[in-house]
Coordinates of C-alpha atoms in Angstrom, one line a residue:
Chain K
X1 CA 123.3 -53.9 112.8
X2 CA 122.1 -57.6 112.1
X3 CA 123.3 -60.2 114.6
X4 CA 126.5 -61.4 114.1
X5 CA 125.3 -64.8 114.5
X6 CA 122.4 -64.9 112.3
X7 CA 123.1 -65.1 108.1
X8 CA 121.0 -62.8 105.5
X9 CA 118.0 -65.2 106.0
X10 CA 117.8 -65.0 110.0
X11 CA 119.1 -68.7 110.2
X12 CA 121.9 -69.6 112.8
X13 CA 125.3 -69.2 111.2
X14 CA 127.0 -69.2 114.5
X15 CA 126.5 -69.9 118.0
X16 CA 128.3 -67.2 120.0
X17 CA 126.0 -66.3 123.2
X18 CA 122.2 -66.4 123.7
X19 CA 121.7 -62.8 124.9
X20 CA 119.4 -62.0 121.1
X21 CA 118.8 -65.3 120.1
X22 CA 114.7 -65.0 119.4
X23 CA 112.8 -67.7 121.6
X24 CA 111.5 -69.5 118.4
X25 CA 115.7 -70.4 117.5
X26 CA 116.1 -71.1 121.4
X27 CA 113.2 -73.7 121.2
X28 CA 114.0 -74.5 117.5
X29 CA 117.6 -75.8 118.9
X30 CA 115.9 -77.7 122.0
X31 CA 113.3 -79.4 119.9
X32 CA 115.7 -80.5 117.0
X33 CA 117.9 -81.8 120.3
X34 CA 115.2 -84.5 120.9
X35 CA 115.7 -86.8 118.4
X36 CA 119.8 -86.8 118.8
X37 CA 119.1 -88.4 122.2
X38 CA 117.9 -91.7 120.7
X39 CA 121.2 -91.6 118.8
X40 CA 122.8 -93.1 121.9
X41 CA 120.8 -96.0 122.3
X42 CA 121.8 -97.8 118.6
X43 CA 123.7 -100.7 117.4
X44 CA 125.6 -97.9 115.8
X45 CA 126.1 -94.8 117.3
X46 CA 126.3 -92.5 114.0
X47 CA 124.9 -90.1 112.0
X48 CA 126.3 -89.2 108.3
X49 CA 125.4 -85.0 109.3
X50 CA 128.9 -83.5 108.9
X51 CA 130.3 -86.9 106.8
X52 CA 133.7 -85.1 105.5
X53 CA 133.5 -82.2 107.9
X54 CA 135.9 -80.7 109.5
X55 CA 135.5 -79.8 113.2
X56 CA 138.6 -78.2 115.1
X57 CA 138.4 -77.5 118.6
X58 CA 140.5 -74.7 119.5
X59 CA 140.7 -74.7 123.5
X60 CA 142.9 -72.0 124.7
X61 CA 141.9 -72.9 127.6
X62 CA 141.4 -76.2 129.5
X63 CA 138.5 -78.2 129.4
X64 CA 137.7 -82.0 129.7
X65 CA 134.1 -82.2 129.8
X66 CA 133.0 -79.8 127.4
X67 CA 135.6 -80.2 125.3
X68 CA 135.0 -84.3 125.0
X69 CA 131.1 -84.0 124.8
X70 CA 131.8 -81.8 121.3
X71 CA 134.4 -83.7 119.9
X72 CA 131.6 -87.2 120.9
X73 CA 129.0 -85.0 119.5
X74 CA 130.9 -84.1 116.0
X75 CA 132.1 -87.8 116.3
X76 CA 128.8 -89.0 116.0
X77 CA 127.8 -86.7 113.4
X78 CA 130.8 -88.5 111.4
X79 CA 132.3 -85.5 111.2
X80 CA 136.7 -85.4 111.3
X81 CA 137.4 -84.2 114.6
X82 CA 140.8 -82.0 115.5
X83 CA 141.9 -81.2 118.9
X84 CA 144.2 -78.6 119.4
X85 CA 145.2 -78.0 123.2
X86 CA 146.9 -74.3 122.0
X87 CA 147.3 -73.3 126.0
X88 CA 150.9 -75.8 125.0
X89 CA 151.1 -74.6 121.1
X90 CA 151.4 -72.2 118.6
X91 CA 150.3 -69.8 121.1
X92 CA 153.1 -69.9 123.3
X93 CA 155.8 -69.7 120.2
X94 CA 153.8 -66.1 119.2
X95 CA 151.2 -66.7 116.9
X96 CA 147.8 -64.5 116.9
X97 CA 144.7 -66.1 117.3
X98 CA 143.7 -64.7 113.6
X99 CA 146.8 -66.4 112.6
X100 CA 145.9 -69.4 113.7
X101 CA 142.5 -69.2 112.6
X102 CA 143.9 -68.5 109.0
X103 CA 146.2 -71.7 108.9
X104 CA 143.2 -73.6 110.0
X105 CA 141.3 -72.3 107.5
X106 CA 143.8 -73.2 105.0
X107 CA 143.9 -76.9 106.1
X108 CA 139.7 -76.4 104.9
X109 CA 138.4 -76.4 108.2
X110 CA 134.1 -76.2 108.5
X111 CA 133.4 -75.3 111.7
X112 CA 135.5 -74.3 114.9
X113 CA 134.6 -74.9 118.4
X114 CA 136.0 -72.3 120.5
X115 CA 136.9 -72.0 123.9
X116 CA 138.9 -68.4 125.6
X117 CA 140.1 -67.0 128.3
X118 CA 139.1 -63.6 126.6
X119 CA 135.7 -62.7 126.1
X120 CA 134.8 -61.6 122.8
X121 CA 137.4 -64.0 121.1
X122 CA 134.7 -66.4 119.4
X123 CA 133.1 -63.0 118.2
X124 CA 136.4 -61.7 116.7
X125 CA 137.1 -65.2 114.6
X126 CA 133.6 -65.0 113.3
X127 CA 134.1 -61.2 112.3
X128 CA 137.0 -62.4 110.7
X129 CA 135.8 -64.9 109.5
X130 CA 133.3 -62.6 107.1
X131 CA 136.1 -60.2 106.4
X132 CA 138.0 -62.7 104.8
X133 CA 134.6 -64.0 102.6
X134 CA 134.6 -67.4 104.7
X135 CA 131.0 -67.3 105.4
X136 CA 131.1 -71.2 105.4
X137 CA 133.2 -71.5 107.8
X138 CA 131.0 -71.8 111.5
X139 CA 131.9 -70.8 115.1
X140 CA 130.5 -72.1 118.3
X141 CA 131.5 -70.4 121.4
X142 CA 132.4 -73.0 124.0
X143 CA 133.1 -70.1 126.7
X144 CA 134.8 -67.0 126.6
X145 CA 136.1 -65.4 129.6
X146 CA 133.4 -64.4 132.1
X147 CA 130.7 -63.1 129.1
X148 CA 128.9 -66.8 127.5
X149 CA 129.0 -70.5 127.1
X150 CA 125.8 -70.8 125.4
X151 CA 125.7 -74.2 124.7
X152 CA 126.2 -74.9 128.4
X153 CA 122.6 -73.0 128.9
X154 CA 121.1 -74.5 126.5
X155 CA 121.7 -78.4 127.5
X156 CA 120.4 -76.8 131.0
X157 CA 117.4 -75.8 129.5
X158 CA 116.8 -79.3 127.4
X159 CA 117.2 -81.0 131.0
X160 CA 114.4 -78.0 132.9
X161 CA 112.2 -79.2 129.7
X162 CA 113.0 -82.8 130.1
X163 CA 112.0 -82.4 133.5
X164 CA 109.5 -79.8 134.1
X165 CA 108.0 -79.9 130.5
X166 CA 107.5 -76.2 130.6
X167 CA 109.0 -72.6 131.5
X168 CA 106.6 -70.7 131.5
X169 CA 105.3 -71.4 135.9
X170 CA 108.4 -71.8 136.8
X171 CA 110.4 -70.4 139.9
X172 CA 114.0 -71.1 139.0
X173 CA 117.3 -69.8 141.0
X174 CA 121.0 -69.5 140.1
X175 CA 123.1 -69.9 143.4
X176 CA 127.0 -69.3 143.8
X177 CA 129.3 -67.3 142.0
X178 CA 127.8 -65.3 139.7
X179 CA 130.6 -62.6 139.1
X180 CA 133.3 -64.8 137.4
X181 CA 130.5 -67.0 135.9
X182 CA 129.6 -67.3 132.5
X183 CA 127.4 -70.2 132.4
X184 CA 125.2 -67.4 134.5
X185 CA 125.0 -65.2 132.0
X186 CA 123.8 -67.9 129.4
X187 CA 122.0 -69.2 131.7
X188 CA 119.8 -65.9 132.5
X189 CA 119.5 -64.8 129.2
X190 CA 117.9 -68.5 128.2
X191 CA 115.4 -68.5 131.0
X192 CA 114.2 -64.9 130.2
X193 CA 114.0 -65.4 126.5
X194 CA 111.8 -69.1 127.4
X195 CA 109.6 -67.1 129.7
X196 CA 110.4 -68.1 133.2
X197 CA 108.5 -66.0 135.0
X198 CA 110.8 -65.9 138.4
X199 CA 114.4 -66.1 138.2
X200 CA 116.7 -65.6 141.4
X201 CA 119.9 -65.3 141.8
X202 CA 121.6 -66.9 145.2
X203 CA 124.9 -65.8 146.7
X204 CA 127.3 -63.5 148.7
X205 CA 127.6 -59.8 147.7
X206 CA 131.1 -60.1 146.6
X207 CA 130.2 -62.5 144.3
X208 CA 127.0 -60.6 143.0
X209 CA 127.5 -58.6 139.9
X210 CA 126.3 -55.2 140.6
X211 CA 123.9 -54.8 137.7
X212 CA 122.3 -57.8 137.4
X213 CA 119.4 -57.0 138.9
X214 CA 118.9 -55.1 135.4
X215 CA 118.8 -58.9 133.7
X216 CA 115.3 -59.0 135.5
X217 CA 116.3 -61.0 138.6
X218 CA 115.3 -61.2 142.0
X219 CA 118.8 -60.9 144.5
X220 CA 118.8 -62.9 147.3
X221 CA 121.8 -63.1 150.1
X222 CA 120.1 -65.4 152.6
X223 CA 120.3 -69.1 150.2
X224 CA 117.2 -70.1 152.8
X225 CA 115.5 -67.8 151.9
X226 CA 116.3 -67.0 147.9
X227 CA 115.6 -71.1 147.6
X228 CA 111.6 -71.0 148.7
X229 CA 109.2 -73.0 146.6
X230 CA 111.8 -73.2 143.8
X231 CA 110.9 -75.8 141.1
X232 CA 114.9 -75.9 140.0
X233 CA 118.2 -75.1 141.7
X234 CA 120.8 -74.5 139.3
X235 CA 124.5 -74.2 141.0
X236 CA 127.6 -72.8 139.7
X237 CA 131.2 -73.8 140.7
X238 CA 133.0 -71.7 142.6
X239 CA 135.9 -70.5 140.7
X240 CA 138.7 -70.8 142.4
X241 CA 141.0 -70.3 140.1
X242 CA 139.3 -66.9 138.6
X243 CA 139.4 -65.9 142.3
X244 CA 141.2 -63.0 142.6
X245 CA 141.2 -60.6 145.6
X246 CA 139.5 -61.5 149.3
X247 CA 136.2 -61.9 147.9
X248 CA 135.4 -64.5 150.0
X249 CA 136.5 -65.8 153.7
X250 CA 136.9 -69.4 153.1
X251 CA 135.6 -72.6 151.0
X252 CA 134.9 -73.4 154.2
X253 CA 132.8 -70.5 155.0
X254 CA 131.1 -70.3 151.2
X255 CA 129.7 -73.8 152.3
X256 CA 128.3 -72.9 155.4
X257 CA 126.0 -69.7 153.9
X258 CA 126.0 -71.2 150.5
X259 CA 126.5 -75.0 150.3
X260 CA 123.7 -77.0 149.1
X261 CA 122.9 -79.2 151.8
X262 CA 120.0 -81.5 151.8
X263 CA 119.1 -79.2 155.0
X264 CA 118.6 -75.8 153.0
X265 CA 117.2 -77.9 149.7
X266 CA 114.2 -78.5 152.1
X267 CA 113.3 -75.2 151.4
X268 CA 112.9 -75.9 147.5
X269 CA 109.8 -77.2 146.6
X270 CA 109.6 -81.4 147.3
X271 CA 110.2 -82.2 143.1
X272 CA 112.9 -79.8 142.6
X273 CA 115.8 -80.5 140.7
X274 CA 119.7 -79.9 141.5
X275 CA 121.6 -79.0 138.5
X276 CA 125.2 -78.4 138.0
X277 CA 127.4 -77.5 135.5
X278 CA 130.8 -79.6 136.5
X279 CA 133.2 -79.9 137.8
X280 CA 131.8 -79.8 141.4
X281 CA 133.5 -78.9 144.6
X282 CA 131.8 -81.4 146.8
X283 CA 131.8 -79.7 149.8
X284 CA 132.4 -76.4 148.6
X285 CA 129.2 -75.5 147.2
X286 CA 127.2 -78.9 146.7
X287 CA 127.4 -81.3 149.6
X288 CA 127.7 -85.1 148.3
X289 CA 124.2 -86.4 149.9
X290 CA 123.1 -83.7 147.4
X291 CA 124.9 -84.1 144.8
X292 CA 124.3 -87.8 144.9
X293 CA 120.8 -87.3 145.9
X294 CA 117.6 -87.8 144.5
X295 CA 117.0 -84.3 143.6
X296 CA 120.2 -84.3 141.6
X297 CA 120.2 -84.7 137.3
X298 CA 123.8 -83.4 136.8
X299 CA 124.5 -86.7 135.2
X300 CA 121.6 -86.3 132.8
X301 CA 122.9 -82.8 131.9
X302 CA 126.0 -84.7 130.7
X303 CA 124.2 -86.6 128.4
X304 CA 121.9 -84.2 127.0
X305 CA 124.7 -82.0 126.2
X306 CA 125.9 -84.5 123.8
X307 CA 122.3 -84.4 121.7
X308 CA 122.3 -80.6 122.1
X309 CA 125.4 -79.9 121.1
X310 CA 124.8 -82.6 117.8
X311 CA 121.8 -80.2 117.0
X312 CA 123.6 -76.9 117.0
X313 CA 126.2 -78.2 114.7
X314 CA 123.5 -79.8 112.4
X315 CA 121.7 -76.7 112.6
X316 CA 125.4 -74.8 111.8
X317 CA 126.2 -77.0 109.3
X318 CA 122.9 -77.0 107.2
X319 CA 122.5 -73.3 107.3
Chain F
X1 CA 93.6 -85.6 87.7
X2 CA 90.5 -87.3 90.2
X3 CA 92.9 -89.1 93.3
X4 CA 92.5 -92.7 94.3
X5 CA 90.4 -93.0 97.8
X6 CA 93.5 -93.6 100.3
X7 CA 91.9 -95.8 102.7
X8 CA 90.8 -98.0 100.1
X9 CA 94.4 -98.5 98.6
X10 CA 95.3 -98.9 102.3
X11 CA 93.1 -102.1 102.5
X12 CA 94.2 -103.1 99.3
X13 CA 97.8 -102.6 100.2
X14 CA 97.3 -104.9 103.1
X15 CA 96.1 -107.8 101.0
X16 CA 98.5 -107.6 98.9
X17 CA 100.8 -108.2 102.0
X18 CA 98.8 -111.1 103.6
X19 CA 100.1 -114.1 101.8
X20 CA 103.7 -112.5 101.4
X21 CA 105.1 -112.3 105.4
X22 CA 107.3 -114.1 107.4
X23 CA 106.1 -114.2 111.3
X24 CA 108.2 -112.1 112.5
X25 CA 107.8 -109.5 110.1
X26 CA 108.5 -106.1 111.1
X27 CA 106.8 -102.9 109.7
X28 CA 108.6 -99.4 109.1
X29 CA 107.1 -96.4 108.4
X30 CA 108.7 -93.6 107.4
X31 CA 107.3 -90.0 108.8
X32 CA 104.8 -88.5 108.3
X33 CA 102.7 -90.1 105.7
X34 CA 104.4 -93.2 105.9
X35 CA 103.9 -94.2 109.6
X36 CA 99.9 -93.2 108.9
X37 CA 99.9 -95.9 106.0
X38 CA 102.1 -98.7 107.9
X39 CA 100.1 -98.3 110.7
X40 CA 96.8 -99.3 109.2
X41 CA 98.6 -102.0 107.6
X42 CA 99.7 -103.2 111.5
X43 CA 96.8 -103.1 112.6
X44 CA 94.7 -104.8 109.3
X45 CA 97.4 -107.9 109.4
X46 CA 97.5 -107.9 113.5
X47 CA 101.7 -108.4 113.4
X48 CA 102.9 -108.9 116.7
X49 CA 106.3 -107.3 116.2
X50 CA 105.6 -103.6 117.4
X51 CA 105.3 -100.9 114.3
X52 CA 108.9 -99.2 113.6
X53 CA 109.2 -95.4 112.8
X54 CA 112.1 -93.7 111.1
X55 CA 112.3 -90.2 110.5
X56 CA 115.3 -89.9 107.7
X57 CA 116.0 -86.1 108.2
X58 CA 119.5 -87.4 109.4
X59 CA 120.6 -89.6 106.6
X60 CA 119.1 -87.5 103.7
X61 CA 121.3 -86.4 100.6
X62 CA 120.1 -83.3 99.8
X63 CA 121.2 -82.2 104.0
X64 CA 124.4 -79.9 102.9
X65 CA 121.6 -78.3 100.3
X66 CA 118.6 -77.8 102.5
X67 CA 119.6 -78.2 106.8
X68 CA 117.5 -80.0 108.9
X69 CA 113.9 -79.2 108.1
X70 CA 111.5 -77.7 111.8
X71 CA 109.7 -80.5 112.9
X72 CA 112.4 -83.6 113.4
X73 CA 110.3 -86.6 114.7
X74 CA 112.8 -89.2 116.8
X75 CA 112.9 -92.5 114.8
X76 CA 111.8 -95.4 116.8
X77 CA 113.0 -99.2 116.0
X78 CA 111.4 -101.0 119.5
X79 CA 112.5 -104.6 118.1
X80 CA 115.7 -106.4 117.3
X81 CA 116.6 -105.6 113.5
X82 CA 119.6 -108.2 113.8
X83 CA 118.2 -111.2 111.3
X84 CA 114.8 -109.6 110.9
X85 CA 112.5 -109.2 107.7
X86 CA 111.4 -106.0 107.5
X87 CA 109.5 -104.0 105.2
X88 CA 109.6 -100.0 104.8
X89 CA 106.6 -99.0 104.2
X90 CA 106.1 -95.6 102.7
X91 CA 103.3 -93.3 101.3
X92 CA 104.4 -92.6 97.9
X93 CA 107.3 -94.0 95.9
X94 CA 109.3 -90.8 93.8
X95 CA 112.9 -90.8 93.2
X96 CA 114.1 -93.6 95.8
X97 CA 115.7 -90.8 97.2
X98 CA 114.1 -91.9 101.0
X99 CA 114.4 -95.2 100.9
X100 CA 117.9 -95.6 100.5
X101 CA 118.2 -92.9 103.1
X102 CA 115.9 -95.5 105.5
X103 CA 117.9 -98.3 104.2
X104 CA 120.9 -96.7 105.4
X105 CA 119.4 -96.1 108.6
X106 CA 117.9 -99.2 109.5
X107 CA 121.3 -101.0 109.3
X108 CA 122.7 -98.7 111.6
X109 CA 120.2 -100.5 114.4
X110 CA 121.7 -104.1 113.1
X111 CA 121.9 -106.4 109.7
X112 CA 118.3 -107.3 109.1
X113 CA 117.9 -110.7 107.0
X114 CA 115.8 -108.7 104.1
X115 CA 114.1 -105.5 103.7
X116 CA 111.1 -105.3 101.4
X117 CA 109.2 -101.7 100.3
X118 CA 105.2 -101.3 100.6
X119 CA 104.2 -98.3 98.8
X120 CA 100.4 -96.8 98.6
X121 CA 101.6 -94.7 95.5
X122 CA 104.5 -95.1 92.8
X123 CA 104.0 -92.1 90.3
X124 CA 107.7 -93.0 88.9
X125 CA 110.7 -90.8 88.6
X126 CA 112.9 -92.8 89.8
X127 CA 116.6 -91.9 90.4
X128 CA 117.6 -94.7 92.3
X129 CA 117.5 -98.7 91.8
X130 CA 114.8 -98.8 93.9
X131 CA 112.1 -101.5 93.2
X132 CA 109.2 -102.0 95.7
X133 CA 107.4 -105.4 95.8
X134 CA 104.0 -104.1 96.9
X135 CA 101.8 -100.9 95.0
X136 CA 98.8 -100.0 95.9
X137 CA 98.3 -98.2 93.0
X138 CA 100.8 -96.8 89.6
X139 CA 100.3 -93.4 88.2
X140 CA 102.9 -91.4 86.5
X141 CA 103.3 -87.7 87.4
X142 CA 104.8 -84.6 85.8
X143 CA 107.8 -83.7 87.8
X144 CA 106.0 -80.2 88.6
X145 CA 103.4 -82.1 90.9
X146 CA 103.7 -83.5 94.5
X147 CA 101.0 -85.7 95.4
X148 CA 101.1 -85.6 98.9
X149 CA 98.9 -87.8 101.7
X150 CA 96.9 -86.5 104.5
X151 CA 95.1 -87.4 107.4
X152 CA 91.5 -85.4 108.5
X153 CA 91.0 -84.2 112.1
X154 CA 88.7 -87.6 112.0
X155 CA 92.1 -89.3 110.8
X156 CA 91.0 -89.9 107.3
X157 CA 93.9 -90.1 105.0
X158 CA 93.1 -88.7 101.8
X159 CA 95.7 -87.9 98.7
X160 CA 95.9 -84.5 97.4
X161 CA 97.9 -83.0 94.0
X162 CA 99.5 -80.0 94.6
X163 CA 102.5 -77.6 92.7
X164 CA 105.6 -78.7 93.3

């Protein structure tokens, strides 16, 4: 079966997770990403892409920051951005999400930007979406449930290149709550596929999924030790709110084994870099002289998501 | 069809520039074979305002036809356009297609007070009002034919006539 996300002539038709993208569309998207950063710095802060496109994002779930860097990122692609918060909508009076796809469709939408509790649901409008002969019609995943938020990875791995330049001698780990998380997964996958030769993962055993070992990473339970001569640190929020269960003690207790502290980051090689997806618990798994700290580029991250996400929908848009 | 020698036009090009420009004068080359011409042209007539670069993948008309092509290069405007003559300078002239597309981007840094167009080539064709006050050199081509420019490992430019 071809990749749902690639069209007959193995271009990009949506963006739904990175687990099969090849490395040459991976780099392909980083690369075209570079330009979009200089965007930013003009008089006028525009580009005439998606002039008389259609963008809706479709959060069923909340989101500030990723929700605001797409609609900045369509905004500046002078696309016409809609933002439907359907956690308060249509949802709750009954309507199906293919329902609500269609009636978006009919209003001549271009691309959606997805965001679900349910993994899978960006998959299932894009299925749809070819069922119904609206091959047009593009989807980007935003995150769904605990399985991908691939444009979350890949602004992570514009900022490792920004920084480091290149993957391929690098030691990189992934520290916190890797069970509920799906900027993990992305994450993993993008780093394999870009050839970093040591990944890690960093956390508690309840908080460890099982398999992932089979992903091609090294476990580590003791952070002191799993943090050794890494060139990036790359934590994850702990989810409180997907918490379910006594998986863990305490916030309190998470932050003493598994805080970033400016104490354990010693252990990191002296020019590593903290990374972060947002939004942090300071003091829960990042301490603030960290997170504040020299080390730290989560701000950066922000930013770049904005020129990485412009790509992808170019890259959407002109395929 | 025996091609013009490049370099030479690029001297030629630069004279024809001399008498013509304000001070503060800024060039703009458009990628790639653009930037190559504008910046012998820099350095023949010693401008002090650093050489611009656009790359005008992003403001392109034929974008909902084609997508973004590999190998985007960022643009690069390190002056104040605001008030500023400028000239585009470009490799060869076709359908005008580019430059309004560099027009369009330029004013999107500020409101210059003029833009002027330096071109090594026009081989006509236009589609556009576009009218450059500097040739090198006029040829007329089939619309089957690109003549494209290139630069040596030595970094020789050198025109070449190939199928469209």
């Amino acid at each position: 079966m071809r990749n749902p996300q690639l069209n007959s002539h193995g271009e990009l038709q949506h963006l739904l997770t990175i687990d099969g993208l090849p490395r040459e569309i991976l780099a392909a998207i980083l690369d075209t990403a570079a330009p979009f950063t200089e965007v930013a710095e003009r008089e006028v802060k525009k580009l005439p892409l998606l002039r008389g496109k259609s963008v809706f994002n479709l959060f069923f779930e909340n989101s500030t920051r990723t929700r605001t860097t797409f609609e900045i990122a369509a905004k500046r692609l002078s696309a016409d951005v809609i933002n439907l918060n359907i956690s308060t909508s249509s949802t709750a009076k009954g309507e199906t999400l293919l329902d609500t796809v269609d009636n978006l469709c009919a209003m001549q939408a271009d691309m959606f930007v997805v965001r679900h509790a349910a993994s899978g649901a960006p998959f299932l409008i894009a299925q749809h979406l070819a069922a119904m002969g609206l091959e047009h019609i593009h989807v980007i995943n935003a995150g769904d449930g605990r399985h991908a938020h691939p444009t979350q990875g890949l602004l992570d791995m514009y900022t490792i290149r920004h920084y480091k330049k290149d993957f391929t001698g690098l030691t990189v780990a992934i520290i916190g709550d890797l069970l509920h998380s799906r900027v993990a997964r992305s994450q993993i996958h993008a780093l394999t596929a870009l050839g970093v030769p040591e990944l890690r993962v960093i956390g508690p055993k309840t908080l460890i999924p099982t398999d992932v070992a089979q992903l091609g990473v090294r476990v580590f339970h003791d952070m002191r030790a799993g943090l050794k001569d890494v060139d990036v640190v790359m934590m994850l929020r702990l989810q409180n709110e997907r918490m379910q269960g006594a998986l863990l003690p305490s916030p309190q207790e998470f932050f003493k084994y598994y805080g970033l502290t400016a104490d354990k980051l010693e252990c990191a090689r002296p020019d590593a870099i903290v990374m972060h997806p947002g939004p942090m618990n300071r003091g829960v798994e990042i301490d603030s002289a960290v997170a504040d700290g020299p080390h730290a580029v989560i701000l950066p991250q922000v930013t770049f998501g904005i020129a990485v996400r412009m790509a992808v929908m170019s890259m959407l848009a002109g395929n | 069809m025996v091609m013009p020698d490049a370099e030479r036009l690029c001297l030629a090009l630069a004279e024809h520039l001399r008498t013509g420009l304000h001070p503060d004068t800024a060039l703009v080359g458009i990628h790639t074979g653009g930037v190559w011409v504008a910046e012998r042209l820099h350095a023949a007539l010693g401008l002090k305002t650093p050489l611009g670069t656009l790359d005008v993948a992003f403001y392109r008309d034929d974008f909902s036809r084609s997508g973004l092509h590999a190998q985007l290069k960022p643009s690069d405007i390190p002056f104040d356009v605001e008030d500023r003559p400028i000239v585009i300078v470009d490799d060869v002239l076709y359908t005008g297609r580019t430059i309004r597309a560099a027009m369009n981007e330029i004013f999107d840094y500020g409101r210059p007070a003029r833009i002027d167009l330096a071109v090594l080539i026009d081989r006509g064709g236009r589609e556009l009002p576009v009218c450059p006050r500097w040739v090198a050199h006029a040829l007329t081509l089939d619309p089957d034919k690109n003549l494209q420019l290139e630069r040596s490992d030595a970094g020789v430019l050198s025109l070449r006539l190939i199928d469209a």
